[in-house]
Amino acid sequence: MPFPVTTQGSQQTQQLQKHYGITSPISLAAPKEIDCLLTQKLIDTLKPFGVFEEEEELQRRILILGKLNNLVKEWIQEISEIKNLPQSVIENVGGKIFTFGSYRLGVHTKGADIDALCVAPRHVDRSDFFTSFYEKLKLQEEVKDLRAVEEAFVPVIKLCFDGIEIDILFARLALQTIPEDLDLRDDSLLKNLDIRCIRSLNAPLCLLLLGRGPELLVPPTSCLPELNSNSCHHTLTGEDLLKLMKQLKLVL
């Protein structure tokens, strides 16, 4: 049987058409001018129905997340003291809240909840998160409807903080301290993590690879010009996605 003739041009075409996943993308084309126009018309139509948050409500969310971030830092310092860590470590032990989901993408509707991830250093256990941190949250006047779902596929603490519903996941990294400029895109951070930490990191990592920036307390909306514009320059490629899936053990 004669073999089909393959030219250099056809090989290049095949390489360009290479994709990861079960199916190829529906389209790689950028939006046309008419698409942008129709999108704006849709936004203008939805605004009178109160679908979008006002600036005041958005700032309130940011304030609440700031309070939650400070609570995490205080809690981790308390745990560090209990476990007799050196004072020099305790003072700089850190801890951080990252957000993900619709809030982080800037597509949440009015009254939507916030998905958050609590990142802690190696000496803080998951049991600490569901005991001492849970008790610390219980003492806060602003916290209502507090409940822990420790046996879930992705363990979570659910609460209502000053009227805003928040789901908090937990991940412990193999680091002595958690710096403010922690970038979860560092591949080495995924080494030696248990499966529950990997699952908790899954969504925030995907958003980071999509170019949503390392600072996750603030959504990337036009009403927040202080957001670092350089954080949106990273583009998710097929290689990035495959690499991430392998790290999360979603493919062989």
PDB file of C-alpha atoms in Angstrom:
ATOM      1  CA  MET A   1       0.000   0.000   0.000  1.00  0.00           C
ATOM      2  CA  PRO A   2       1.530   3.376  -0.985  1.00  0.00           C
ATOM      3  CA  PHE A   3       2.167   5.816   1.843  1.00  0.00           C
ATOM      4  CA  PRO A   4       0.580   9.270   1.603  1.00  0.00           C
ATOM      5  CA  VAL A   5       2.929  12.036   0.606  1.00  0.00           C
ATOM      6  CA  THR A   6       3.541  14.513   3.426  1.00  0.00           C
ATOM      7  CA  THR A   7       4.914  17.911   2.569  1.00  0.00           C
ATOM      8  CA  GLN A   8       6.635  20.341   4.915  1.00  0.00           C
ATOM      9  CA  GLY A   9       3.637  22.676   4.675  1.00  0.00           C
ATOM     10  CA  SER A  10       1.172  19.998   5.742  1.00  0.00           C
ATOM     11  CA  GLN A  11       3.409  19.084   8.712  1.00  0.00           C
ATOM     12  CA  GLN A  12       3.376  22.703   9.861  1.00  0.00           C
ATOM     13  CA  THR A  13      -0.430  22.775   9.512  1.00  0.00           C
ATOM     14  CA  GLN A  14      -0.744  19.650  11.643  1.00  0.00           C
ATOM     15  CA  GLN A  15       1.478  21.185  14.324  1.00  0.00           C
ATOM     16  CA  LEU A  16      -0.640  24.348  14.361  1.00  0.00           C
ATOM     17  CA  GLN A  17      -3.813  22.278  14.780  1.00  0.00           C
ATOM     18  CA  LYS A  18      -2.409  20.359  17.759  1.00  0.00           C
ATOM     19  CA  HIS A  19      -4.501  20.755  20.879  1.00  0.00           C
ATOM     20  CA  TYR A  20      -4.852  19.263  24.342  1.00  0.00           C
ATOM     21  CA  GLY A  21      -8.000  17.723  25.729  1.00  0.00           C
ATOM     22  CA  ILE A  22     -10.787  15.657  24.213  1.00  0.00           C
ATOM     23  CA  THR A  23     -11.964  18.242  21.699  1.00  0.00           C
ATOM     24  CA  SER A  24     -10.449  21.236  19.970  1.00  0.00           C
ATOM     25  CA  PRO A  25     -11.438  24.832  20.855  1.00  0.00           C
ATOM     26  CA  ILE A  26     -14.673  26.051  19.269  1.00  0.00           C
ATOM     27  CA  SER A  27     -12.882  29.189  18.150  1.00  0.00           C
ATOM     28  CA  LEU A  28      -9.582  30.962  18.775  1.00  0.00           C
ATOM     29  CA  ALA A  29     -10.736  34.203  17.149  1.00  0.00           C
ATOM     30  CA  ALA A  30     -10.808  37.428  19.149  1.00  0.00           C
ATOM     31  CA  PRO A  31     -14.197  39.174  19.593  1.00  0.00           C
ATOM     32  CA  LYS A  32     -15.327  41.349  16.709  1.00  0.00           C
ATOM     33  CA  GLU A  33     -16.403  44.949  17.133  1.00  0.00           C
ATOM     34  CA  ILE A  34     -20.063  43.942  16.906  1.00  0.00           C
ATOM     35  CA  ASP A  35     -19.496  41.376  19.700  1.00  0.00           C
ATOM     36  CA  CYS A  36     -18.105  44.057  22.017  1.00  0.00           C
ATOM     37  CA  LEU A  37     -21.012  46.343  21.129  1.00  0.00           C
ATOM     38  CA  LEU A  38     -23.618  43.673  21.881  1.00  0.00           C
ATOM     39  CA  THR A  39     -21.875  42.820  25.162  1.00  0.00           C
ATOM     40  CA  GLN A  40     -22.081  46.448  26.282  1.00  0.00           C
ATOM     41  CA  LYS A  41     -25.757  46.585  25.279  1.00  0.00           C
ATOM     42  CA  LEU A  42     -26.426  43.484  27.375  1.00  0.00           C
ATOM     43  CA  ILE A  43     -24.678  45.079  30.371  1.00  0.00           C
ATOM     44  CA  ASP A  44     -26.713  48.282  29.939  1.00  0.00           C
ATOM     45  CA  THR A  45     -29.907  46.211  29.788  1.00  0.00           C
ATOM     46  CA  LEU A  46     -29.106  44.278  32.975  1.00  0.00           C
ATOM     47  CA  LYS A  47     -28.043  47.271  35.082  1.00  0.00           C
ATOM     48  CA  PRO A  48     -31.592  48.542  35.860  1.00  0.00           C
ATOM     49  CA  PHE A  49     -32.454  45.113  37.292  1.00  0.00           C
ATOM     50  CA  GLY A  50     -29.807  45.367  40.019  1.00  0.00           C
ATOM     51  CA  VAL A  51     -27.704  42.463  38.752  1.00  0.00           C
ATOM     52  CA  PHE A  52     -24.370  44.228  39.278  1.00  0.00           C
ATOM     53  CA  GLU A  53     -22.911  45.478  42.537  1.00  0.00           C
ATOM     54  CA  GLU A  54     -22.457  49.143  43.242  1.00  0.00           C
ATOM     55  CA  GLU A  55     -18.985  50.484  44.020  1.00  0.00           C
ATOM     56  CA  GLU A  56     -19.898  50.766  47.722  1.00  0.00           C
ATOM     57  CA  GLU A  57     -20.788  47.069  47.942  1.00  0.00           C
ATOM     58  CA  LEU A  58     -17.620  46.070  46.107  1.00  0.00           C
ATOM     59  CA  GLN A  59     -15.478  48.088  48.517  1.00  0.00           C
ATOM     60  CA  ARG A  60     -17.308  46.404  51.399  1.00  0.00           C
ATOM     61  CA  ARG A  61     -16.284  42.988  50.075  1.00  0.00           C
ATOM     62  CA  ILE A  62     -12.666  44.102  49.878  1.00  0.00           C
ATOM     63  CA  LEU A  63     -12.835  45.383  53.472  1.00  0.00           C
ATOM     64  CA  ILE A  64     -14.289  42.067  54.690  1.00  0.00           C
ATOM     65  CA  LEU A  65     -11.604  40.072  52.905  1.00  0.00           C
ATOM     66  CA  GLY A  66      -8.979  42.317  54.492  1.00  0.00           C
ATOM     67  CA  LYS A  67     -10.389  41.526  57.941  1.00  0.00           C
ATOM     68  CA  LEU A  68     -10.426  37.807  57.129  1.00  0.00           C
ATOM     69  CA  ASN A  69      -6.834  37.988  55.920  1.00  0.00           C
ATOM     70  CA  ASN A  70      -5.787  39.626  59.195  1.00  0.00           C
ATOM     71  CA  LEU A  71      -7.623  36.928  61.169  1.00  0.00           C
ATOM     72  CA  VAL A  72      -5.678  34.259  59.302  1.00  0.00           C
ATOM     73  CA  LYS A  73      -2.367  35.942  60.115  1.00  0.00           C
ATOM     74  CA  GLU A  74      -3.301  36.296  63.814  1.00  0.00           C
ATOM     75  CA  TRP A  75      -4.407  32.669  63.989  1.00  0.00           C
ATOM     76  CA  ILE A  76      -1.219  31.338  62.397  1.00  0.00           C
ATOM     77  CA  GLN A  77       0.882  33.403  64.818  1.00  0.00           C
ATOM     78  CA  GLU A  78      -1.094  31.936  67.739  1.00  0.00           C
ATOM     79  CA  ILE A  79      -0.572  28.384  66.428  1.00  0.00           C
ATOM     80  CA  SER A  80       3.134  29.115  65.978  1.00  0.00           C
ATOM     81  CA  GLU A  81       3.436  30.235  69.611  1.00  0.00           C
ATOM     82  CA  ILE A  82       1.600  27.119  70.836  1.00  0.00           C
ATOM     83  CA  LYS A  83       4.004  24.922  68.852  1.00  0.00           C
ATOM     84  CA  ASN A  84       7.017  26.750  70.324  1.00  0.00           C
ATOM     85  CA  LEU A  85       8.472  28.162  67.139  1.00  0.00           C
ATOM     86  CA  PRO A  86      11.291  30.727  67.497  1.00  0.00           C
ATOM     87  CA  GLN A  87      10.123  34.300  68.001  1.00  0.00           C
ATOM     88  CA  SER A  88      11.930  35.369  64.838  1.00  0.00           C
ATOM     89  CA  VAL A  89       9.806  32.924  62.847  1.00  0.00           C
ATOM     90  CA  ILE A  90       6.566  33.862  64.596  1.00  0.00           C
ATOM     91  CA  GLU A  91       6.983  37.542  63.754  1.00  0.00           C
ATOM     92  CA  ASN A  92       7.300  36.778  60.042  1.00  0.00           C
ATOM     93  CA  VAL A  93       5.262  33.580  59.761  1.00  0.00           C
ATOM     94  CA  GLY A  94       2.675  35.177  57.488  1.00  0.00           C
ATOM     95  CA  GLY A  95      -0.367  33.416  56.078  1.00  0.00           C
ATOM     96  CA  LYS A  96      -2.624  34.578  53.305  1.00  0.00           C
ATOM     97  CA  ILE A  97      -6.116  34.519  51.830  1.00  0.00           C
ATOM     98  CA  PHE A  98      -6.497  34.062  48.074  1.00  0.00           C
ATOM     99  CA  THR A  99      -9.802  34.351  46.258  1.00  0.00           C
ATOM    100  CA  PHE A 100     -11.031  32.549  43.166  1.00  0.00           C
ATOM    101  CA  GLY A 101     -14.274  31.780  41.345  1.00  0.00           C
ATOM    102  CA  SER A 102     -16.727  34.351  40.017  1.00  0.00           C
ATOM    103  CA  TYR A 103     -15.625  37.063  42.473  1.00  0.00           C
ATOM    104  CA  ARG A 104     -11.995  36.821  41.441  1.00  0.00           C
ATOM    105  CA  LEU A 105     -12.951  36.824  37.752  1.00  0.00           C
ATOM    106  CA  GLY A 106     -15.014  39.966  38.299  1.00  0.00           C
ATOM    107  CA  VAL A 107     -18.193  38.311  36.962  1.00  0.00           C
ATOM    108  CA  HIS A 108     -20.055  37.814  40.239  1.00  0.00           C
ATOM    109  CA  THR A 109     -23.591  39.123  40.611  1.00  0.00           C
ATOM    110  CA  LYS A 110     -25.030  41.151  43.452  1.00  0.00           C
ATOM    111  CA  GLY A 111     -25.147  39.116  46.671  1.00  0.00           C
ATOM    112  CA  ALA A 112     -22.964  36.288  45.323  1.00  0.00           C
ATOM    113  CA  ASP A 113     -20.671  34.407  47.680  1.00  0.00           C
ATOM    114  CA  ILE A 114     -16.864  34.565  47.721  1.00  0.00           C
ATOM    115  CA  ASP A 115     -14.661  31.508  47.239  1.00  0.00           C
ATOM    116  CA  ALA A 116     -11.445  31.835  49.250  1.00  0.00           C
ATOM    117  CA  LEU A 117      -8.339  29.797  49.993  1.00  0.00           C
ATOM    118  CA  CYS A 118      -6.397  29.985  53.245  1.00  0.00           C
ATOM    119  CA  VAL A 119      -2.691  29.271  52.688  1.00  0.00           C
ATOM    120  CA  ALA A 120      -0.673  28.306  55.760  1.00  0.00           C
ATOM    121  CA  PRO A 121       2.941  27.224  56.482  1.00  0.00           C
ATOM    122  CA  ARG A 122       3.990  23.643  57.079  1.00  0.00           C
ATOM    123  CA  HIS A 123       3.578  23.584  60.872  1.00  0.00           C
ATOM    124  CA  VAL A 124      -0.147  24.412  60.642  1.00  0.00           C
ATOM    125  CA  ASP A 125      -2.251  21.277  60.209  1.00  0.00           C
ATOM    126  CA  ARG A 126      -5.635  20.848  58.591  1.00  0.00           C
ATOM    127  CA  SER A 127      -6.928  19.789  62.013  1.00  0.00           C
ATOM    128  CA  ASP A 128      -5.862  23.227  63.322  1.00  0.00           C
ATOM    129  CA  PHE A 129      -7.893  24.878  60.571  1.00  0.00           C
ATOM    130  CA  PHE A 130     -11.047  22.985  61.509  1.00  0.00           C
ATOM    131  CA  THR A 131     -10.597  23.431  65.266  1.00  0.00           C
ATOM    132  CA  SER A 132      -8.757  26.548  66.461  1.00  0.00           C
ATOM    133  CA  PHE A 133      -9.444  28.670  63.360  1.00  0.00           C
ATOM    134  CA  TYR A 134     -13.090  27.581  63.416  1.00  0.00           C
ATOM    135  CA  GLU A 135     -13.300  28.627  67.084  1.00  0.00           C
ATOM    136  CA  LYS A 136     -11.618  31.950  66.300  1.00  0.00           C
ATOM    137  CA  LEU A 137     -14.205  32.638  63.602  1.00  0.00           C
ATOM    138  CA  LYS A 138     -16.978  31.735  66.036  1.00  0.00           C
ATOM    139  CA  LEU A 139     -15.816  34.532  68.364  1.00  0.00           C
ATOM    140  CA  GLN A 140     -16.200  37.227  65.679  1.00  0.00           C
ATOM    141  CA  GLU A 141     -19.396  39.281  65.981  1.00  0.00           C
ATOM    142  CA  GLU A 142     -19.663  39.652  62.199  1.00  0.00           C
ATOM    143  CA  VAL A 143     -19.632  35.876  61.603  1.00  0.00           C
ATOM    144  CA  LYS A 144     -22.973  34.056  61.295  1.00  0.00           C
ATOM    145  CA  ASP A 145     -24.081  30.629  60.023  1.00  0.00           C
ATOM    146  CA  LEU A 146     -20.635  29.132  60.651  1.00  0.00           C
ATOM    147  CA  ARG A 147     -20.275  25.479  59.683  1.00  0.00           C
ATOM    148  CA  ALA A 148     -17.418  23.119  58.854  1.00  0.00           C
ATOM    149  CA  VAL A 149     -17.628  20.430  56.168  1.00  0.00           C
ATOM    150  CA  GLU A 150     -14.421  18.569  56.955  1.00  0.00           C
ATOM    151  CA  GLU A 151     -15.332  15.323  55.192  1.00  0.00           C
ATOM    152  CA  ALA A 152     -16.217  16.930  51.850  1.00  0.00           C
ATOM    153  CA  PHE A 153     -14.266  16.011  48.689  1.00  0.00           C
ATOM    154  CA  VAL A 154     -12.736  19.487  49.035  1.00  0.00           C
ATOM    155  CA  PRO A 155     -12.954  20.286  52.788  1.00  0.00           C
ATOM    156  CA  VAL A 156     -14.398  23.724  53.474  1.00  0.00           C
ATOM    157  CA  ILE A 157     -15.526  26.126  56.192  1.00  0.00           C
ATOM    158  CA  LYS A 158     -18.682  28.044  55.246  1.00  0.00           C
ATOM    159  CA  LEU A 159     -19.756  31.258  56.920  1.00  0.00           C
ATOM    160  CA  CYS A 160     -21.526  34.549  56.513  1.00  0.00           C
ATOM    161  CA  PHE A 161     -19.172  37.441  57.332  1.00  0.00           C
ATOM    162  CA  ASP A 162     -21.035  40.727  57.846  1.00  0.00           C
ATOM    163  CA  GLY A 163     -23.724  39.644  55.381  1.00  0.00           C
ATOM    164  CA  ILE A 164     -21.353  38.205  52.751  1.00  0.00           C
ATOM    165  CA  GLU A 165     -21.285  34.427  52.301  1.00  0.00           C
ATOM    166  CA  ILE A 166     -17.751  33.009  52.115  1.00  0.00           C
ATOM    167  CA  ASP A 167     -16.444  29.482  51.479  1.00  0.00           C
ATOM    168  CA  ILE A 168     -12.891  28.987  52.800  1.00  0.00           C
ATOM    169  CA  LEU A 169     -10.646  26.125  51.652  1.00  0.00           C
ATOM    170  CA  PHE A 170      -7.328  25.263  53.264  1.00  0.00           C
ATOM    171  CA  ALA A 171      -3.885  24.405  51.868  1.00  0.00           C
ATOM    172  CA  ARG A 172      -0.695  23.828  53.830  1.00  0.00           C
ATOM    173  CA  LEU A 173       2.504  24.448  51.892  1.00  0.00           C
ATOM    174  CA  ALA A 174       5.924  22.981  52.689  1.00  0.00           C
ATOM    175  CA  LEU A 175       7.247  26.411  53.673  1.00  0.00           C
ATOM    176  CA  GLN A 176       8.330  27.732  57.057  1.00  0.00           C
ATOM    177  CA  THR A 177       6.672  31.089  56.390  1.00  0.00           C
ATOM    178  CA  ILE A 178       4.135  32.427  53.875  1.00  0.00           C
ATOM    179  CA  PRO A 179       5.426  35.675  52.299  1.00  0.00           C
ATOM    180  CA  GLU A 180       3.110  38.445  51.149  1.00  0.00           C
ATOM    181  CA  ASP A 181       4.355  38.115  47.584  1.00  0.00           C
ATOM    182  CA  LEU A 182       3.762  34.354  47.426  1.00  0.00           C
ATOM    183  CA  ASP A 183       3.149  33.215  43.845  1.00  0.00           C
ATOM    184  CA  LEU A 184       1.282  29.914  43.659  1.00  0.00           C
ATOM    185  CA  ARG A 185       2.517  29.405  40.093  1.00  0.00           C
ATOM    186  CA  ASP A 186       5.844  28.188  41.510  1.00  0.00           C
ATOM    187  CA  ASP A 187       5.863  24.473  40.585  1.00  0.00           C
ATOM    188  CA  SER A 188       7.995  23.533  43.592  1.00  0.00           C
ATOM    189  CA  LEU A 189       5.122  24.469  45.935  1.00  0.00           C
ATOM    190  CA  LEU A 190       3.125  21.472  44.707  1.00  0.00           C
ATOM    191  CA  LYS A 191       5.698  18.926  45.864  1.00  0.00           C
ATOM    192  CA  ASN A 192       4.846  16.630  48.782  1.00  0.00           C
ATOM    193  CA  LEU A 193       1.305  17.995  49.241  1.00  0.00           C
ATOM    194  CA  ASP A 194      -1.572  15.769  50.292  1.00  0.00           C
ATOM    195  CA  ILE A 195      -4.443  15.301  47.857  1.00  0.00           C
ATOM    196  CA  ARG A 196      -6.812  17.582  49.777  1.00  0.00           C
ATOM    197  CA  CYS A 197      -4.355  20.479  49.545  1.00  0.00           C
ATOM    198  CA  ILE A 198      -3.929  19.824  45.820  1.00  0.00           C
ATOM    199  CA  ARG A 199      -7.692  19.888  45.297  1.00  0.00           C
ATOM    200  CA  SER A 200      -7.958  23.132  47.278  1.00  0.00           C
ATOM    201  CA  LEU A 201      -5.230  24.739  45.157  1.00  0.00           C
ATOM    202  CA  ASN A 202      -6.785  23.594  41.891  1.00  0.00           C
ATOM    203  CA  ALA A 203      -9.101  26.529  41.112  1.00  0.00           C
ATOM    204  CA  PRO A 204      -6.768  29.344  42.300  1.00  0.00           C
ATOM    205  CA  LEU A 205      -3.929  27.850  40.255  1.00  0.00           C
ATOM    206  CA  CYS A 206      -6.055  27.718  37.120  1.00  0.00           C
ATOM    207  CA  LEU A 207      -6.959  31.399  37.531  1.00  0.00           C
ATOM    208  CA  LEU A 208      -3.311  32.328  38.016  1.00  0.00           C
ATOM    209  CA  LEU A 209      -2.361  30.520  34.821  1.00  0.00           C
ATOM    210  CA  LEU A 210      -5.175  32.364  33.088  1.00  0.00           C
ATOM    211  CA  GLY A 211      -3.340  35.561  33.976  1.00  0.00           C
ATOM    212  CA  ARG A 212      -5.443  36.876  36.865  1.00  0.00           C
ATOM    213  CA  GLY A 213      -2.398  37.927  38.853  1.00  0.00           C
ATOM    214  CA  PRO A 214      -0.859  36.845  42.164  1.00  0.00           C
ATOM    215  CA  GLU A 215      -2.848  39.232  44.356  1.00  0.00           C
ATOM    216  CA  LEU A 216      -6.259  37.652  44.764  1.00  0.00           C
ATOM    217  CA  LEU A 217      -8.023  39.838  47.297  1.00  0.00           C
ATOM    218  CA  VAL A 218      -9.173  42.307  44.636  1.00  0.00           C
ATOM    219  CA  PRO A 219     -11.186  41.398  41.509  1.00  0.00           C
ATOM    220  CA  PRO A 220      -9.873  42.681  38.139  1.00  0.00           C
ATOM    221  CA  THR A 221     -12.583  45.244  37.439  1.00  0.00           C
ATOM    222  CA  SER A 222     -12.310  48.655  35.821  1.00  0.00           C
ATOM    223  CA  CYS A 223     -13.528  50.320  39.009  1.00  0.00           C
ATOM    224  CA  LEU A 224     -10.303  49.234  40.746  1.00  0.00           C
ATOM    225  CA  PRO A 225      -7.506  50.984  38.843  1.00  0.00           C
ATOM    226  CA  GLU A 226      -4.984  50.228  41.575  1.00  0.00           C
ATOM    227  CA  LEU A 227      -4.770  46.611  40.395  1.00  0.00           C
ATOM    228  CA  ASN A 228      -1.374  45.932  38.841  1.00  0.00           C
ATOM    229  CA  SER A 229      -1.913  45.964  35.077  1.00  0.00           C
ATOM    230  CA  ASN A 230       1.071  43.682  34.578  1.00  0.00           C
ATOM    231  CA  SER A 231      -0.795  40.852  36.297  1.00  0.00           C
ATOM    232  CA  CYS A 232      -2.886  40.156  33.203  1.00  0.00           C
ATOM    233  CA  HIS A 233      -0.034  39.581  30.777  1.00  0.00           C
ATOM    234  CA  HIS A 234       0.364  35.842  31.355  1.00  0.00           C
ATOM    235  CA  THR A 235      -1.492  33.769  28.739  1.00  0.00           C
ATOM    236  CA  LEU A 236      -2.633  30.203  29.324  1.00  0.00           C
ATOM    237  CA  THR A 237      -1.188  27.952  26.623  1.00  0.00           C
ATOM    238  CA  GLY A 238      -1.916  24.312  25.902  1.00  0.00           C
ATOM    239  CA  GLU A 239       1.458  23.422  27.397  1.00  0.00           C
ATOM    240  CA  ASP A 240       0.570  25.336  30.588  1.00  0.00           C
ATOM    241  CA  LEU A 241      -2.728  23.483  30.902  1.00  0.00           C
ATOM    242  CA  LEU A 242      -1.196  20.060  30.314  1.00  0.00           C
ATOM    243  CA  LYS A 243       1.560  20.831  32.818  1.00  0.00           C
ATOM    244  CA  LEU A 244      -0.997  21.893  35.427  1.00  0.00           C
ATOM    245  CA  MET A 245      -3.131  18.789  34.828  1.00  0.00           C
ATOM    246  CA  LYS A 246      -0.083  16.565  35.314  1.00  0.00           C
ATOM    247  CA  GLN A 247       0.818  18.377  38.534  1.00  0.00           C
ATOM    248  CA  LEU A 248      -2.699  17.881  39.846  1.00  0.00           C
ATOM    249  CA  LYS A 249      -2.605  14.222  38.725  1.00  0.00           C
ATOM    250  CA  LEU A 250      -5.540  14.682  36.344  1.00  0.00           C
ATOM    251  CA  VAL A 251      -3.648  13.023  33.471  1.00  0.00           C
ATOM    252  CA  LEU A 252      -0.948  10.353  33.309  1.00  0.00           C
TER     253      LEU A 252
END
